[in-house]
Tab-separated table of C-alpha atoms in Angstrom:
chain	number	residue	atom	x	y	z
E	1075	UNK	CA	73.490	73.231	61.947
E	1076	UNK	CA	72.749	75.439	64.919
E	1077	UNK	CA	75.645	75.361	67.373
E	1078	UNK	CA	73.940	76.971	70.373
E	1079	UNK	CA	70.160	77.229	70.308
E	1080	UNK	CA	67.728	78.831	72.707
E	1081	UNK	CA	63.979	78.567	73.037
E	1082	UNK	CA	61.880	80.559	73.014
E	1083	UNK	CA	63.259	83.508	71.070
E	1084	UNK	CA	60.661	85.853	72.539
E	1085	UNK	CA	58.825	85.544	75.828
E	1086	UNK	CA	56.155	87.947	77.012
E	1087	UNK	CA	54.608	87.288	80.402
E	1088	UNK	CA	52.938	88.877	83.387
E	1089	UNK	CA	54.594	89.825	86.654
E	1090	UNK	CA	54.544	87.013	89.175
E	1091	UNK	CA	54.600	84.207	86.625
E	1092	UNK	CA	57.213	81.453	86.444
E	1093	UNK	CA	58.974	80.823	83.141
E	1094	UNK	CA	61.818	78.773	81.700
E	1095	UNK	CA	64.306	79.353	78.914
E	1096	UNK	CA	66.004	76.362	77.348
E	1097	UNK	CA	69.492	76.166	75.868
E	1098	UNK	CA	71.157	73.387	73.932
E	1099	UNK	CA	74.580	73.154	72.322
E	1100	UNK	CA	75.812	70.571	69.827
E	1101	UNK	CA	79.480	71.558	69.943
E	1102	UNK	CA	80.525	68.928	72.446
E	1103	UNK	CA	81.509	71.585	74.989
E	1104	UNK	CA	81.747	70.907	78.713
E	1105	UNK	CA	80.964	74.415	79.932
E	1106	UNK	CA	77.814	76.463	79.486
E	1107	UNK	CA	76.900	79.972	80.593
E	1108	UNK	CA	73.950	82.297	81.022
E	1109	UNK	CA	74.366	86.021	80.398
E	1110	UNK	CA	71.873	88.857	80.829
E	1111	UNK	CA	71.922	91.935	78.608
E	1112	UNK	CA	70.138	94.694	80.437
E	1113	UNK	CA	68.621	97.929	79.179
E	1114	UNK	CA	72.025	99.622	79.279
E	1115	UNK	CA	73.292	96.939	76.890
E	1116	UNK	CA	75.887	95.462	79.244
E	1117	UNK	CA	76.271	91.707	78.939
E	1118	UNK	CA	76.676	90.296	82.446
E	1119	UNK	CA	77.383	86.730	83.364
E	1120	UNK	CA	74.858	85.081	85.647
E	1121	UNK	CA	75.854	81.423	85.873
E	1122	UNK	CA	78.297	78.916	84.486
E	1123	UNK	CA	78.169	75.124	84.581
E	1124	UNK	CA	81.007	72.724	83.883
E	1125	UNK	CA	80.068	69.088	83.386
E	1126	UNK	CA	76.706	69.768	85.025
E	1127	UNK	CA	78.370	71.355	88.066
E	1128	UNK	CA	77.758	75.000	88.981
E	1129	UNK	CA	81.056	76.894	88.914
E	1130	UNK	CA	80.066	80.559	88.543
E	1131	UNK	CA	77.157	82.036	90.420
E	1132	UNK	CA	77.149	85.804	90.291
E	1133	UNK	CA	74.951	87.911	92.526
E	1134	UNK	CA	71.673	86.803	91.055
E	1135	UNK	CA	68.341	86.653	92.929
E	1136	UNK	CA	67.321	83.228	94.171
E	1137	UNK	CA	64.344	83.446	91.845
E	1138	UNK	CA	66.742	82.454	89.068
E	1139	UNK	CA	67.632	78.779	89.078
E	1140	UNK	CA	69.756	77.180	86.379
E	1141	UNK	CA	69.444	73.467	85.718
E	1142	UNK	CA	71.790	71.333	83.691
E	1143	UNK	CA	70.318	67.893	82.939
E	1144	UNK	CA	73.391	66.999	80.875
E	1145	UNK	CA	76.465	68.664	79.398
E	1146	UNK	CA	74.612	69.743	76.263
E	1147	UNK	CA	71.769	71.531	78.034
E	1148	UNK	CA	71.529	74.429	80.468
E	1149	UNK	CA	68.065	75.710	81.244
E	1150	UNK	CA	67.148	78.834	83.172
E	1151	UNK	CA	64.064	78.882	85.335
E	1152	UNK	CA	62.773	82.165	86.728
E	1153	UNK	CA	60.203	82.289	89.524
E	1154	UNK	CA	57.934	85.202	90.403
E	1155	UNK	CA	58.970	87.332	87.478
E	1156	UNK	CA	59.485	91.047	88.102
E	1157	UNK	CA	59.516	94.035	85.758
E	1158	UNK	CA	63.282	94.351	86.198
E	1159	UNK	CA	63.788	90.882	84.780
E	1160	UNK	CA	62.951	92.210	81.331
E	1161	UNK	CA	66.127	91.777	79.300
E	1162	UNK	CA	67.744	89.659	76.631
E	1163	UNK	CA	69.180	86.425	77.999
E	1164	UNK	CA	72.023	84.743	76.155
E	1165	UNK	CA	73.263	81.218	76.567
E	1166	UNK	CA	76.858	80.368	75.625
E	1167	UNK	CA	79.165	77.371	75.660
E	1168	UNK	CA	82.885	76.694	75.502
E	1169	UNK	CA	85.469	74.057	76.169
E	1170	UNK	CA	86.492	73.832	79.804
E	1171	UNK	CA	88.452	76.967	80.757
E	1172	UNK	CA	91.974	75.963	81.687
E	1173	UNK	CA	94.825	77.212	83.774
E	1174	UNK	CA	96.514	78.807	80.797
E	1175	UNK	CA	93.625	80.614	79.337
E	1176	UNK	CA	90.119	80.322	78.197
E	1177	UNK	CA	88.404	79.117	75.117
E	1178	UNK	CA	86.113	80.923	72.735
E	1179	UNK	CA	82.572	81.184	74.003
E	1180	UNK	CA	79.881	80.534	71.417
E	1181	UNK	CA	76.625	82.348	72.005
E	1182	UNK	CA	73.054	81.490	71.241
E	1183	UNK	CA	70.746	83.996	69.490
E	1184	UNK	CA	69.249	85.247	72.732
E	1185	UNK	CA	65.801	85.205	74.331
E	1186	UNK	CA	64.053	88.529	74.710
E	1187	UNK	CA	62.018	88.422	77.914
E	1188	UNK	CA	59.391	91.085	78.486
E	1189	UNK	CA	57.618	91.209	81.833
E	1190	UNK	CA	54.405	93.246	81.852
F	137	UNK	CA	81.036	99.422	89.005
F	138	UNK	CA	81.747	98.794	85.353
F	139	UNK	CA	85.217	97.359	84.984
F	140	UNK	CA	85.136	97.421	81.185
F	141	UNK	CA	83.914	100.512	79.385
F	142	UNK	CA	83.354	101.455	75.797
F	143	UNK	CA	82.786	105.175	75.923
F	144	UNK	CA	81.705	105.642	72.323
F	145	UNK	CA	78.151	104.361	71.846
F	146	UNK	CA	78.480	104.628	68.084
F	147	UNK	CA	80.939	105.132	65.253
F	148	UNK	CA	80.282	105.923	61.617
F	149	UNK	CA	82.922	105.458	58.901
F	150	UNK	CA	83.127	105.372	55.141
F	151	UNK	CA	83.727	102.115	53.320
F	152	UNK	CA	87.436	101.531	52.742
F	153	UNK	CA	88.532	103.727	55.642
F	154	UNK	CA	89.807	102.613	59.015
F	155	UNK	CA	87.471	101.944	61.936
F	156	UNK	CA	88.942	102.310	65.407
F	157	UNK	CA	86.931	101.049	68.360
F	158	UNK	CA	88.156	101.758	71.860
F	159	UNK	CA	87.837	100.038	75.202
F	160	UNK	CA	89.092	100.901	78.688
F	161	UNK	CA	89.312	98.677	81.734
F	162	UNK	CA	89.963	99.326	85.388
F	163	UNK	CA	90.841	95.933	86.818
F	164	UNK	CA	94.608	95.382	86.574
F	165	UNK	CA	94.067	91.646	87.141
F	166	UNK	CA	92.569	91.247	83.672
F	167	UNK	CA	95.058	89.462	81.458
F	168	UNK	CA	93.049	88.351	78.451
F	169	UNK	CA	90.954	90.528	76.205
F	170	UNK	CA	88.498	89.742	73.449
F	171	UNK	CA	86.354	91.468	70.888
F	172	UNK	CA	82.955	90.134	69.927
F	173	UNK	CA	80.769	91.254	67.071
F	174	UNK	CA	76.981	91.163	67.207
F	175	UNK	CA	74.393	91.495	64.474
F	176	UNK	CA	70.745	92.273	65.332
F	177	UNK	CA	68.734	89.276	66.566
F	178	UNK	CA	71.878	87.155	66.819
F	179	UNK	CA	74.242	86.281	69.630
F	180	UNK	CA	77.739	87.770	69.867
F	181	UNK	CA	80.394	86.020	67.795
F	182	UNK	CA	84.073	85.936	68.646
F	183	UNK	CA	86.274	88.165	66.519
F	184	UNK	CA	89.788	88.425	67.910
F	185	UNK	CA	91.617	88.225	71.233
F	186	UNK	CA	94.871	89.270	72.847
F	187	UNK	CA	96.803	88.104	75.863
F	188	UNK	CA	98.405	90.633	78.195
F	189	UNK	CA	101.850	89.340	77.250
F	190	UNK	CA	101.369	90.876	73.807
F	191	UNK	CA	100.633	94.394	72.673
F	192	UNK	CA	99.272	93.562	69.246
F	193	UNK	CA	97.426	90.763	67.533
F	194	UNK	CA	96.422	90.730	63.914
F	195	UNK	CA	93.948	88.624	61.967
F	196	UNK	CA	93.300	89.714	58.424
F	197	UNK	CA	91.615	93.101	58.430
F	198	UNK	CA	91.319	93.101	62.224
F	199	UNK	CA	94.064	94.184	64.609
F	200	UNK	CA	93.779	94.550	68.358
F	201	UNK	CA	96.208	96.762	70.257
F	202	UNK	CA	96.734	96.567	74.009
F	203	UNK	CA	98.252	99.327	76.130
F	204	UNK	CA	98.538	97.838	79.610
F	205	UNK	CA	99.902	100.941	81.272
F	206	UNK	CA	96.904	102.915	80.071
F	207	UNK	CA	94.520	99.981	80.599
F	208	UNK	CA	93.286	100.554	77.094
F	209	UNK	CA	92.700	98.405	74.060
F	210	UNK	CA	91.522	99.187	70.591
F	211	UNK	CA	90.254	97.301	67.589
F	212	UNK	CA	91.293	98.483	64.145
F	213	UNK	CA	89.408	97.373	61.062
F	214	UNK	CA	91.139	98.135	57.776
F	215	UNK	CA	89.628	98.497	55.276
F	216	UNK	CA	86.120	98.807	56.683
F	217	UNK	CA	83.317	97.142	54.739
F	218	UNK	CA	79.531	97.625	54.936
F	219	UNK	CA	79.242	94.054	56.238
F	220	UNK	CA	81.257	95.115	59.285
F	221	UNK	CA	78.281	97.189	60.453
F	222	UNK	CA	77.358	95.645	63.795
F	223	UNK	CA	77.713	96.134	67.548
F	224	UNK	CA	81.230	95.449	68.804
F	225	UNK	CA	81.745	94.321	72.390
F	226	UNK	CA	85.015	94.396	74.247
F	227	UNK	CA	85.445	91.751	76.961
F	228	UNK	CA	88.084	90.946	79.557
F	229	UNK	CA	88.976	88.012	81.752
F	230	UNK	CA	91.366	87.002	84.527
F	231	UNK	CA	92.929	83.728	83.453
F	232	UNK	CA	95.931	83.461	85.774
F	233	UNK	CA	95.506	80.570	88.165
F	234	UNK	CA	92.501	79.288	86.275
F	235	UNK	CA	90.090	80.654	88.839
F	236	UNK	CA	88.038	82.788	86.500
F	237	UNK	CA	86.323	79.683	85.115
F	238	UNK	CA	85.878	81.506	81.830
F	239	UNK	CA	84.131	84.527	83.289
F	240	UNK	CA	84.029	87.366	80.786
F	241	UNK	CA	83.351	90.983	81.757
F	242	UNK	CA	81.844	92.872	78.843
F	243	UNK	CA	81.665	96.519	77.888
F	244	UNK	CA	78.372	97.992	76.718
F	245	UNK	CA	79.212	97.848	73.061
F	246	UNK	CA	79.832	100.308	70.221
F	247	UNK	CA	77.562	100.419	67.196
F	248	UNK	CA	79.683	100.578	64.051
F	249	UNK	CA	78.088	101.759	60.825
F	250	UNK	CA	80.091	101.523	57.627
F	251	UNK	CA	78.632	103.578	54.793
F	252	UNK	CA	79.092	102.473	51.178
């Protein structure tokens, strides 16, 4: 049973193309996240959705657009891909963060995006 | 501006010995700290956490120590096992007031290799 799954695992594409990465979780969580791991290996949060509502939107180019059709899915669409978008993208999910703390985030296996 | 730093890119220890992984942070608003472990081609998995009201938390072979005055935390693994070989990420969050919405700030990771 895969808790958080992402497709595709690898994505190789040309500059200027538009691509999507899909994420699904079967943990019953209300909150989902997208992280980017860049070439320096830092994991940085990009977006977070709670019950299909955007709650975290870090400084990310407008070319990146997350879409949450329901609580179990959070997809990432990237327009006009650039060389600098090459990275590993991780999806994660958790219970709704509360006033007294946060809950464990469960990560997907990652999608390695290579822009040529 | 990296608010969470792991200054040792790698660490090599002998099986049965202690592994000590270090992490420094700069943001005094962080009040919750976590360690994640990552194997190749997999997403990070939660290992252990500590709230800023504590200075130590223990779970089996894993102990996390927090020194708030030094803005430093460490993860001790005793005894180290070959299966512990992985990348270890330190992460921090501001949970007070519930406004972080689960945002985690990660360090760049330390590669731990445990030799048989």
